[in-house]
Short mmCIF file of C-alpha atoms in Angstrom, two decimals:
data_model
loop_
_atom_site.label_atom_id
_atom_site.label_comp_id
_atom_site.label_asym_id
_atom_site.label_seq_id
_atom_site.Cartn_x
_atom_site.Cartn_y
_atom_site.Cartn_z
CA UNK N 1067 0.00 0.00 0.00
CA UNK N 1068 1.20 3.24 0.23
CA UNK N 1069 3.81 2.61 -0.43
CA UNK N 1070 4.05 0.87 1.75
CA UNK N 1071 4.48 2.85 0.85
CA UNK N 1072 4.11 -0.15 2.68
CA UNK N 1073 7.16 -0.49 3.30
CA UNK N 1074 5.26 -0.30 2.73
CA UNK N 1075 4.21 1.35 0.07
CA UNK N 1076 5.91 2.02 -1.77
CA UNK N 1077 5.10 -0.44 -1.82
CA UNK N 1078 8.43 -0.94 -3.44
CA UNK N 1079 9.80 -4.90 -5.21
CA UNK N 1080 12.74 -7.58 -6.20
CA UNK N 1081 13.57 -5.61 -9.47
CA UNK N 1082 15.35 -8.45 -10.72
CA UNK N 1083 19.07 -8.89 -11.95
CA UNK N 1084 18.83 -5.85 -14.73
CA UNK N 1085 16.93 -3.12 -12.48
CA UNK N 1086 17.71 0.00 -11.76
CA UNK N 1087 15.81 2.02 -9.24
CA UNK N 1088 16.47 5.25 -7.58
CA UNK N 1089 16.36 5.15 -4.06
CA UNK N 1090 13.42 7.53 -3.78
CA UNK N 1091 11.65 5.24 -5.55
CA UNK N 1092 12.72 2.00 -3.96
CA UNK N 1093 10.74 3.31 -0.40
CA UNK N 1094 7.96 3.61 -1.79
CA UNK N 1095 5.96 0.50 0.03
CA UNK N 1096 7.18 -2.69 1.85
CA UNK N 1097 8.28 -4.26 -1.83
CA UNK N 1098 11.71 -2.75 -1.67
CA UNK N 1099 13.40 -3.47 -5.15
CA UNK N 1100 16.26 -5.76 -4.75
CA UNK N 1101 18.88 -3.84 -6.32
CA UNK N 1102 22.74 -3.67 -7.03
CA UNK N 1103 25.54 -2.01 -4.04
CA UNK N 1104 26.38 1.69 -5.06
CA UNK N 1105 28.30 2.39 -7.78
CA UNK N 1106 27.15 -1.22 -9.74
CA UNK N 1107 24.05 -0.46 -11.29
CA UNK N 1108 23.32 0.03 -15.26
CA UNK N 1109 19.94 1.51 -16.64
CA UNK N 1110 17.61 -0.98 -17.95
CA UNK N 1111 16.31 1.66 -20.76
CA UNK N 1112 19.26 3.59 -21.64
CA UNK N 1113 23.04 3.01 -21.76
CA UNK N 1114 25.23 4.46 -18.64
CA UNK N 1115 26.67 6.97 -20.78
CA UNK N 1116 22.96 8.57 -21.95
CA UNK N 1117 22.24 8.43 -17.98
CA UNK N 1118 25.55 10.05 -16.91
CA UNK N 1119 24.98 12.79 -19.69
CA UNK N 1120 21.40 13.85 -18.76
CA UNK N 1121 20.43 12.30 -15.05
CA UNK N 1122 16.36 14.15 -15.38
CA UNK N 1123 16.19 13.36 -19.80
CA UNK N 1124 14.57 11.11 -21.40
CA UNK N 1125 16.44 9.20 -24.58
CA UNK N 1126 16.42 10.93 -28.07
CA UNK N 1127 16.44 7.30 -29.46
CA UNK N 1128 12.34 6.65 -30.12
CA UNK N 1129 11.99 3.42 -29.42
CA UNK N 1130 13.91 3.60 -25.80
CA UNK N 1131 12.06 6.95 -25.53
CA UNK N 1132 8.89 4.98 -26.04
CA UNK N 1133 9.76 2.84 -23.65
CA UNK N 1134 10.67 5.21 -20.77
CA UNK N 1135 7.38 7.28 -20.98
CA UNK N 1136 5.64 3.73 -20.95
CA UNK N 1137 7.59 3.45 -17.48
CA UNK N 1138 7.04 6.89 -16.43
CA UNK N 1139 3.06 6.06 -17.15
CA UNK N 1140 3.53 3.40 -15.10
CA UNK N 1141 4.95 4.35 -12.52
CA UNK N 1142 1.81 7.15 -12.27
CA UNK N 1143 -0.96 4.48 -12.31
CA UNK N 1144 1.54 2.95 -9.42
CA UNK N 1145 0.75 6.07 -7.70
CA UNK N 1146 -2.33 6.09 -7.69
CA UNK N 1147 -3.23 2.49 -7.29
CA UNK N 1148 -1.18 3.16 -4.19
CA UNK N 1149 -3.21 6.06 -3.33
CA UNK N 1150 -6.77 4.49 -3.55
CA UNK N 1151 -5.43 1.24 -1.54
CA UNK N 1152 -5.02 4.04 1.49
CA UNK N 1153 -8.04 5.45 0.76
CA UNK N 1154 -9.69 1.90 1.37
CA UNK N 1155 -7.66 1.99 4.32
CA UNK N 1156 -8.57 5.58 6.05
CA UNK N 1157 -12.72 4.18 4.74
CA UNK N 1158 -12.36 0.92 6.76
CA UNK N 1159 -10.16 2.48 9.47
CA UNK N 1160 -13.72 3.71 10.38
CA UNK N 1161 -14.80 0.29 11.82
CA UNK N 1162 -11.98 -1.70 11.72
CA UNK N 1163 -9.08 -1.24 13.33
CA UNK N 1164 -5.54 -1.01 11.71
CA UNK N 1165 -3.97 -4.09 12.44
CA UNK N 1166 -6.93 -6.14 11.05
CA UNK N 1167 -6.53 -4.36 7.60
CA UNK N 1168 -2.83 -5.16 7.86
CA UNK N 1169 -3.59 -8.96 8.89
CA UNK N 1170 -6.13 -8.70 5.58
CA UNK N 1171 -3.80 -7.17 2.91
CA UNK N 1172 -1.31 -9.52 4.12
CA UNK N 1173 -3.85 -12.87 3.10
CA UNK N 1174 -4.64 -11.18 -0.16
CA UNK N 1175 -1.14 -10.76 -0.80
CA UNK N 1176 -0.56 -13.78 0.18
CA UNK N 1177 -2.66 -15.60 -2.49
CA UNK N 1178 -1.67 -13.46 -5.18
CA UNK N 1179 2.14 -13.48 -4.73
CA UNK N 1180 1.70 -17.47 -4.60
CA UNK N 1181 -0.79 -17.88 -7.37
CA UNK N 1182 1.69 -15.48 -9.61
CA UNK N 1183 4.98 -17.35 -8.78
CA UNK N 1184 2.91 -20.68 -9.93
CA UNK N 1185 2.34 -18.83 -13.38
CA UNK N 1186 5.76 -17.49 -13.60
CA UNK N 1187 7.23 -21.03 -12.31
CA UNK N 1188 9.13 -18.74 -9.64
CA UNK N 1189 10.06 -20.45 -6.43
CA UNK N 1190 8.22 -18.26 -3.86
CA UNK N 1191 10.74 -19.11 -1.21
CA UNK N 1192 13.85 -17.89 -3.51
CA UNK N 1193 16.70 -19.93 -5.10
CA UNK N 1194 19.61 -17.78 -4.27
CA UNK N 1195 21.59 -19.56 -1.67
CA UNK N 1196 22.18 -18.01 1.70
CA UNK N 1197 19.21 -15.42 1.31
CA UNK N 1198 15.84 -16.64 3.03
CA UNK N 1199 17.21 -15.83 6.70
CA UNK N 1200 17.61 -12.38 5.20
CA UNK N 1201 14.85 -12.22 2.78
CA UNK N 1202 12.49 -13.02 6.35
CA UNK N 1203 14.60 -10.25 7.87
CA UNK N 1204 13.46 -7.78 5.33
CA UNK N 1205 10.35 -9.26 5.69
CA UNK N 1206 9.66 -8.34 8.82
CA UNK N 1207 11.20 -5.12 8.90
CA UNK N 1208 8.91 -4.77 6.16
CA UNK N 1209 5.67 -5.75 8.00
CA UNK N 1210 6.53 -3.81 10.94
CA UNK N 1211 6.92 -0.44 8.80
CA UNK N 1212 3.49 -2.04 7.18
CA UNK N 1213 1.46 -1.91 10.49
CA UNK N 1214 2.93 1.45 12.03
CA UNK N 1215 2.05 3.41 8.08
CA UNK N 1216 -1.53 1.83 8.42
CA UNK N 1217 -1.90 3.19 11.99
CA UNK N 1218 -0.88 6.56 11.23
CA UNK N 1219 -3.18 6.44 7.85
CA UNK N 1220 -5.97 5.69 10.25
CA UNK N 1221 -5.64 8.76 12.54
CA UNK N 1222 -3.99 11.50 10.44
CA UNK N 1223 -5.07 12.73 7.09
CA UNK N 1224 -4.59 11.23 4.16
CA UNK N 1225 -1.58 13.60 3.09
CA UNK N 1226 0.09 13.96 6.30
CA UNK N 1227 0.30 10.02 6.30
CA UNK N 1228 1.65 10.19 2.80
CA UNK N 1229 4.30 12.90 3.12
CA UNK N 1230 5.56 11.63 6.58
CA UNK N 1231 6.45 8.39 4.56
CA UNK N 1232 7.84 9.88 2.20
CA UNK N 1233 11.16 10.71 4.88
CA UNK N 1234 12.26 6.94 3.95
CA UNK N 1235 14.90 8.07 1.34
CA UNK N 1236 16.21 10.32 3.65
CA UNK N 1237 16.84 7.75 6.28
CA UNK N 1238 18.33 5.46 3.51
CA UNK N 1239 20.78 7.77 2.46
CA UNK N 1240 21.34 8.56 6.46
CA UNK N 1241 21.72 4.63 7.38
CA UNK N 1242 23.81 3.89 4.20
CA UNK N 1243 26.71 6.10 5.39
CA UNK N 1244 26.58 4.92 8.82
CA UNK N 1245 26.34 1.40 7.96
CA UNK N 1246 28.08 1.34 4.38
CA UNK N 1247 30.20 3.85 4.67
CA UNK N 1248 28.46 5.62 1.48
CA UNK N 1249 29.27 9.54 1.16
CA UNK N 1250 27.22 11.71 3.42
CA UNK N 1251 27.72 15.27 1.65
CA UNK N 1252 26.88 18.47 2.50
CA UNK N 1253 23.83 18.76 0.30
CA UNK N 1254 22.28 15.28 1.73
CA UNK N 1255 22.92 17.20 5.09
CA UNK N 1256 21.23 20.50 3.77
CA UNK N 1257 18.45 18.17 2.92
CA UNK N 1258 18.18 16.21 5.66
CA UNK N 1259 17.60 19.29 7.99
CA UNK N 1260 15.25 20.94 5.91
CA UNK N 1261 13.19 17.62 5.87
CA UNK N 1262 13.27 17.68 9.79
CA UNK N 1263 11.85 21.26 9.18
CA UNK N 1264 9.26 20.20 7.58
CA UNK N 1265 7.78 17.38 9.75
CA UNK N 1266 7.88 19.92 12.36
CA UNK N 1267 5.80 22.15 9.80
CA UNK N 1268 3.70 19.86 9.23
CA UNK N 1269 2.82 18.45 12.42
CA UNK N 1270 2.90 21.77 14.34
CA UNK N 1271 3.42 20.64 17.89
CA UNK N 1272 1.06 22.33 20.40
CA UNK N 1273 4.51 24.11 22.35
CA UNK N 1274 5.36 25.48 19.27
CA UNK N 1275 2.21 26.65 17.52
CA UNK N 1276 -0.92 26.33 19.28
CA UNK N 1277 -2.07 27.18 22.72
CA UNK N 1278 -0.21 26.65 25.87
CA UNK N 1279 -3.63 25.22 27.61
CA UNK N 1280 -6.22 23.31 26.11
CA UNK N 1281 -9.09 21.28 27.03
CA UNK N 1282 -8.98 17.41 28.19
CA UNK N 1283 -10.74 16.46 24.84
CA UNK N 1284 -8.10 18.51 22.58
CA UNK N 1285 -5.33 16.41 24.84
CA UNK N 1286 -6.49 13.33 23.87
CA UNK N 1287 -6.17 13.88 20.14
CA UNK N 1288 -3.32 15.72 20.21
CA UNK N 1289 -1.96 12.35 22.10
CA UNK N 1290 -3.40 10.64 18.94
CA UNK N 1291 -2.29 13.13 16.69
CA UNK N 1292 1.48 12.84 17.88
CA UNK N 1293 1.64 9.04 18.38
CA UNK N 1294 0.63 8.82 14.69
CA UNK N 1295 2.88 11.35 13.61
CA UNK N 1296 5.39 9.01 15.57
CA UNK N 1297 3.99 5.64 13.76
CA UNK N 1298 4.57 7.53 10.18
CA UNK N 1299 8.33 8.23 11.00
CA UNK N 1300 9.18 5.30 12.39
CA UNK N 1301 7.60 3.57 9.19
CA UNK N 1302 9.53 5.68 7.13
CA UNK N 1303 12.46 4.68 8.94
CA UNK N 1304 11.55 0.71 8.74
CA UNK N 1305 11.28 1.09 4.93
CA UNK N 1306 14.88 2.60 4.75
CA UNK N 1307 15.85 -0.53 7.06
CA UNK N 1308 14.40 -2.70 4.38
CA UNK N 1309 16.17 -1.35 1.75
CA UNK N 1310 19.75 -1.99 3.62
CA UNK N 1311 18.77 -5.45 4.23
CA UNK N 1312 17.70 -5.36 0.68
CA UNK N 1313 21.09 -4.25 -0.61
CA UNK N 1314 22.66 -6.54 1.70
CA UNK N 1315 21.10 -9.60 0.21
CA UNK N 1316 22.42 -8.39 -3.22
CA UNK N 1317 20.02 -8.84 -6.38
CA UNK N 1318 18.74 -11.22 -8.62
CA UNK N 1319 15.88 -12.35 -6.46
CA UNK N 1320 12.53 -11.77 -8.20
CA UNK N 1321 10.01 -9.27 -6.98
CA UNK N 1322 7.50 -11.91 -6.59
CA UNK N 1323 9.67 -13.30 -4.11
CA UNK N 1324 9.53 -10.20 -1.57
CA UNK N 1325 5.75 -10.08 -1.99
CA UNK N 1326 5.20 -13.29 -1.10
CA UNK N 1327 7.88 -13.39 1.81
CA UNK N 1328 6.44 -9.96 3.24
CA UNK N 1329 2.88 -11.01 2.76
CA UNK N 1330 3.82 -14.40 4.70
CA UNK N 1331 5.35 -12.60 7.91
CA UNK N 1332 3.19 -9.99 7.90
CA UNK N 1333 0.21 -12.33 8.14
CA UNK N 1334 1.75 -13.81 10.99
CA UNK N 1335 3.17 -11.05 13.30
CA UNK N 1336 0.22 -8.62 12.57
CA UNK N 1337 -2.39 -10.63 15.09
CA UNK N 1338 0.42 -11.41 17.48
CA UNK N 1339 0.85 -7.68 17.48
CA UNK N 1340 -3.04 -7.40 17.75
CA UNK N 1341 -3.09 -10.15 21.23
CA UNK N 1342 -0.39 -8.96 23.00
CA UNK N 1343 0.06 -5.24 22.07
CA UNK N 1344 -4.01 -4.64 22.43
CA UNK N 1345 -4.85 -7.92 24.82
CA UNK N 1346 -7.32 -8.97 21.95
CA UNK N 1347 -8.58 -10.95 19.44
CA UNK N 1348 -9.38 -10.34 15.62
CA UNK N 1349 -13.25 -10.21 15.28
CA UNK N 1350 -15.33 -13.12 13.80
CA UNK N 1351 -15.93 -12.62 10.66
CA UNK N 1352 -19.43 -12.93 10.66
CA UNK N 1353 -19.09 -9.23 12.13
CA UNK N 1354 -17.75 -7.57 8.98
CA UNK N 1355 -20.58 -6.88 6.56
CA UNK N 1356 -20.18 -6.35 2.65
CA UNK N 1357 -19.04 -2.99 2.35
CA UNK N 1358 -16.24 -4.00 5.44
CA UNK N 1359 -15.13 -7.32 3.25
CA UNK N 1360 -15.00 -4.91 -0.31
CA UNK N 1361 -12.95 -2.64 1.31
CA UNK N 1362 -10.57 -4.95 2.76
CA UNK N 1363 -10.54 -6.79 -0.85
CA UNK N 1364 -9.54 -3.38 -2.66
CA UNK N 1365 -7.02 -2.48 -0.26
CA UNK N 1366 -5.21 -5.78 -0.84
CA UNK N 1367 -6.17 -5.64 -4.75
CA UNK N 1368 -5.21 -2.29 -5.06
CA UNK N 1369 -1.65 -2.40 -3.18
CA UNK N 1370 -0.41 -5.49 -5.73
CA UNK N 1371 -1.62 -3.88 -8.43
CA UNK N 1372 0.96 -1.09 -7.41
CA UNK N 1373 3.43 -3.67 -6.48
CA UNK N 1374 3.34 -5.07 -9.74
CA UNK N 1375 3.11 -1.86 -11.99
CA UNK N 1376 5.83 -0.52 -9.94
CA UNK N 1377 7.99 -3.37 -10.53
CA UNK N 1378 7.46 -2.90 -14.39
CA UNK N 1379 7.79 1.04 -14.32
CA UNK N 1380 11.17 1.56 -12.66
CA UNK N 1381 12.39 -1.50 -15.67
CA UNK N 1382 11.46 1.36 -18.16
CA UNK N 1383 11.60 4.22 -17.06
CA UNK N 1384 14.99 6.38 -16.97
CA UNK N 1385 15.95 7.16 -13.26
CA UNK N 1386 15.89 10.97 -12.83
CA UNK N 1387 12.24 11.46 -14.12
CA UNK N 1388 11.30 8.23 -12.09
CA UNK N 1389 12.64 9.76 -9.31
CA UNK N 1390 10.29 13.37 -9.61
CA UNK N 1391 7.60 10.63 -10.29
CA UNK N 1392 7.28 9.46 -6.44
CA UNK N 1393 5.59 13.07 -6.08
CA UNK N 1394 2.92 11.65 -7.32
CA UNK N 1395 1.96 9.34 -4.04
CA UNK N 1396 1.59 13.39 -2.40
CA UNK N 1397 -0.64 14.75 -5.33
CA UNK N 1398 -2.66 12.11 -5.75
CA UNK N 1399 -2.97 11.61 -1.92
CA UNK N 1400 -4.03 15.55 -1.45
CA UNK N 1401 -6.82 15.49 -4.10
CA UNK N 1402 -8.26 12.11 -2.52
CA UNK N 1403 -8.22 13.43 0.50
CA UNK N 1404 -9.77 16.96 0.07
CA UNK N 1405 -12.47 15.14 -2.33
CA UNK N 1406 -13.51 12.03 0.09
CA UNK N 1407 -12.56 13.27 3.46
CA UNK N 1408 -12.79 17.32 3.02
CA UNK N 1409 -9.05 17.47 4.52
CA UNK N 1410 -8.11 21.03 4.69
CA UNK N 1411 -4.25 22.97 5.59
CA UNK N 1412 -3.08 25.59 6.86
CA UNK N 1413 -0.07 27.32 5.61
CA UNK N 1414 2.58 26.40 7.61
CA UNK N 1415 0.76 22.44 6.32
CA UNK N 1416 2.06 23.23 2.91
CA UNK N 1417 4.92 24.75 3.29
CA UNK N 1418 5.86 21.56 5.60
CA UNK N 1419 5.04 18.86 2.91
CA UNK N 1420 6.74 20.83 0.51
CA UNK N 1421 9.55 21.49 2.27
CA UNK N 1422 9.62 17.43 2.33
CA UNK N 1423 8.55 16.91 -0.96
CA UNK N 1424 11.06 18.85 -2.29
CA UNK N 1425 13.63 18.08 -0.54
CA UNK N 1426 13.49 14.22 -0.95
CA UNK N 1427 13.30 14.40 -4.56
CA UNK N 1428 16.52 16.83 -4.34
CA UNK N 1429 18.21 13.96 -2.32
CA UNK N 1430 16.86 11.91 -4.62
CA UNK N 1431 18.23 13.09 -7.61
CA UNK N 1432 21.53 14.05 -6.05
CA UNK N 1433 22.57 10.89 -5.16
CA UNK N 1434 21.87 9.74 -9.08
CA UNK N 1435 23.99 12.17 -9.60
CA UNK N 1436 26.56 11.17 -7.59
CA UNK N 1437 26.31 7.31 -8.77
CA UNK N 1438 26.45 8.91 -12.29
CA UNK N 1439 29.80 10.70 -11.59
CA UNK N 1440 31.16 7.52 -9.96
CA UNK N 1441 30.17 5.45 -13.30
CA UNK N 1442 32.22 8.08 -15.36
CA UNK N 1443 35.24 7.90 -13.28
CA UNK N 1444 35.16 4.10 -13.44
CA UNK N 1445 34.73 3.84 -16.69
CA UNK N 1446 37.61 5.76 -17.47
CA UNK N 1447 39.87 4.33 -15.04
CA UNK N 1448 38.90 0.88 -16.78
CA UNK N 1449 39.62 2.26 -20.31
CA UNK N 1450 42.94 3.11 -19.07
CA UNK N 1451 43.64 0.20 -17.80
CA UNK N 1452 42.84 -1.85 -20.93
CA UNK N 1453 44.68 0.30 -22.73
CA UNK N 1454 47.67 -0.45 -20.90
CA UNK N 1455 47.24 -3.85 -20.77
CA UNK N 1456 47.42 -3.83 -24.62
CA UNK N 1457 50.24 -1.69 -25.19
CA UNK N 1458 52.02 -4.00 -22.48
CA UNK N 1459 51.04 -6.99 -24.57
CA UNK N 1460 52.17 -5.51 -27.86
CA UNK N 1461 55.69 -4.46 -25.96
CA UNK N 1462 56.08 -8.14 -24.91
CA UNK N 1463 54.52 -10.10 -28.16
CA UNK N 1464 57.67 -10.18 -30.38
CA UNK N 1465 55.39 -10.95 -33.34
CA UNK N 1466 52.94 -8.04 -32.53
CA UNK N 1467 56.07 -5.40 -32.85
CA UNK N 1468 56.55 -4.20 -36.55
CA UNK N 1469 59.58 -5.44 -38.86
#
């Protein structure tokens, strides 16, 4: 789901061996891509060299330019199947609570993930030696960051759910250089703060913008309010987890493989999450009526139907522009919400998410950058080194010297 956004998004995704996918969009749900260590990846739809040239271009070639506006369009339904799977959520958040949605995505995905490795002949516990105790790592990181973005889609609005997930990159690129010793500059710095100044935009503490004293009843959801606020970052964060276990395991583990796997844990850890954290049980089922079972059924429906369109958009579509595209999880998300829920901001709202917005795309597109400029330098340094490898043949090969 959102991406799940769910962690999950965004949920998002195995890319496979050949995929290359921006970080921004890689936390986009709980389907983080499986893709290659910094500084080893190669774009799908266009050769290094077009990438390195023009990170936010498309390809003057047609039929690659074809292709990456078939990703880009992609990668926009992604969005918004994304988008109407939280909708579904927030709708049945009304009478259900959060945890049983999870528990419910997680059978739907579940069937699909197995049903579509049958089709695809795709063993749905992985081939790759040495990767399941990882792969049920990520997993769980995965489900966790799954359950704490559905709780703070049930008690915050639509967008502030949205944009608050949308912090994962920056804790990637944050957890990366701690843990992989990956270059923390002094833009990704610049960005990171800025982001911090916009969660505190957007959530607008009660110290810091409201009254000093309010009522008992104004308390109690600002108590809500910040514990979901809370949830939302601390999702965020589990998705950036899941993409260092991801990178970790390495690639060339299908996507279906991650779906399945996160759909599996999730299943299980979301009602022993429901007993112990909330000392109960998940409902009978002869309590849910239609509209309650529909809803659930979307939200699952919806959220693989992201998975999967996500998995095929970041395959075509060239990095930079894929990268602006994860803006669309906040546009989409703000007309939903203002349409089906009347959600209304303030300025200091807007200026928060955009200060967010922005600012995550900018890391976004800097580190691409960055990759881009280590590509150059090691294809050169490889040029030269074949070239001096042949000269030193020719100087030792007798027969290779002219007569």
């Amino acid at each position: 789901m959102a991406k799940s956004k769910s962690t999950t998004s965004a949920t998002a995704t195995a890319v496979g061996a050949s995929s290359n996918v921006p970080t921004s969009i890689t936390i986009v749900n709980e389907s983080t891509p499986l893709i290659p260590k910094h500084g080893q990846i190669a774009t799908p739809s266009t050769s290094n060299t077009a990438t390195d040239a023009k990170v936010l271009s498309l390809s003057h070639e047609p039929a690659t330019r074809k292709k990456e506006i078939a990703g880009l369009v992609l990668l926009t339904i992604s969005s918004l199947a994304f988008t109407l799977s939280s909708l579904f959520v927030k709708e049945a958040g009304f009478t259900i609570s959060s945890l049983e949605i999870v528990f419910a995505r997680a059978i739907v995905q579940c069937i699909l993930s197995l049903i579509s490795c049958i089709v695809l002949r795709i063993n749905p516990l992985g081939d790759k030696p040495g990767t399941r105790l990882w792969l049920l790592l990520r997993a769980l990181i995965g489900s966790l960051g799954l359950i704490l973005f559905f709780y703070s889609l049930v008690h915050l609005s639509l967008t502030e759910a949205t944009v608050l997930f949308f912090l994962g990159p920056t804790f990637t690129v944050v957890l990366l250089s701690i843990l992989f010793n990956d270059p923390f500059t002094v833009f990704d710095g610049f960005c990171s703060v800025l982001c911090v100044v916009g969660v505190v935009l957007l959530s607008q503490p009660h110290h810091l913008f409201g009254k000093q004293t309010i009522s008992s009843p104004e308390q109690e959801n600002d108590r809500k309010r910040t514990m979901a606020i809370v949830c939302a970052l601390l999702g965020a964060l589990m998705s950036a987890a899941a993409y260092v276990v991801v990178r970790k395991v390495g690639k060339g583990i299908h996507f279906m493989v991650h779906v399945f796997y996160t759909g599996v844990v999730t299943a299980l850890v979301s009602p022993l999450v429901f007993f112990f954290l909330l000392q109960q049980t998940i409902p009978p089922v002869e309590e849910y009526a239609t509209r309650e079972w529909t809803q659930l059924a979307l939200v699952g429906l919806l959220a693989f139907l992201g998975q999967c369109l996500l998995h095929q958009g970041v395959k075509l579509a060239p990095p930079g522009p894929g990268t602006l595209m994860r803006m669309n999880d906040v546009v989409f998300a703000f007309f939903i919400g203002a349409i089906f829920f009347n959600e209304q901001f303030n300025m200091y709202s807007i200026i928060g998410a955009a200060l967010i917005m922005g600012m995550t795309t900018a890391l976004g597109v800097h580190r691409w950058q960055l990759d881009a400029a280590a590509r150059r330098l090691q294809r050169r340094h490889s040029t030269r080194e074949r070239t001096h490898q042949q000269r030193s043949s020719q100087h030792h090969d007798p027969k290779a010297l002219p007569h």
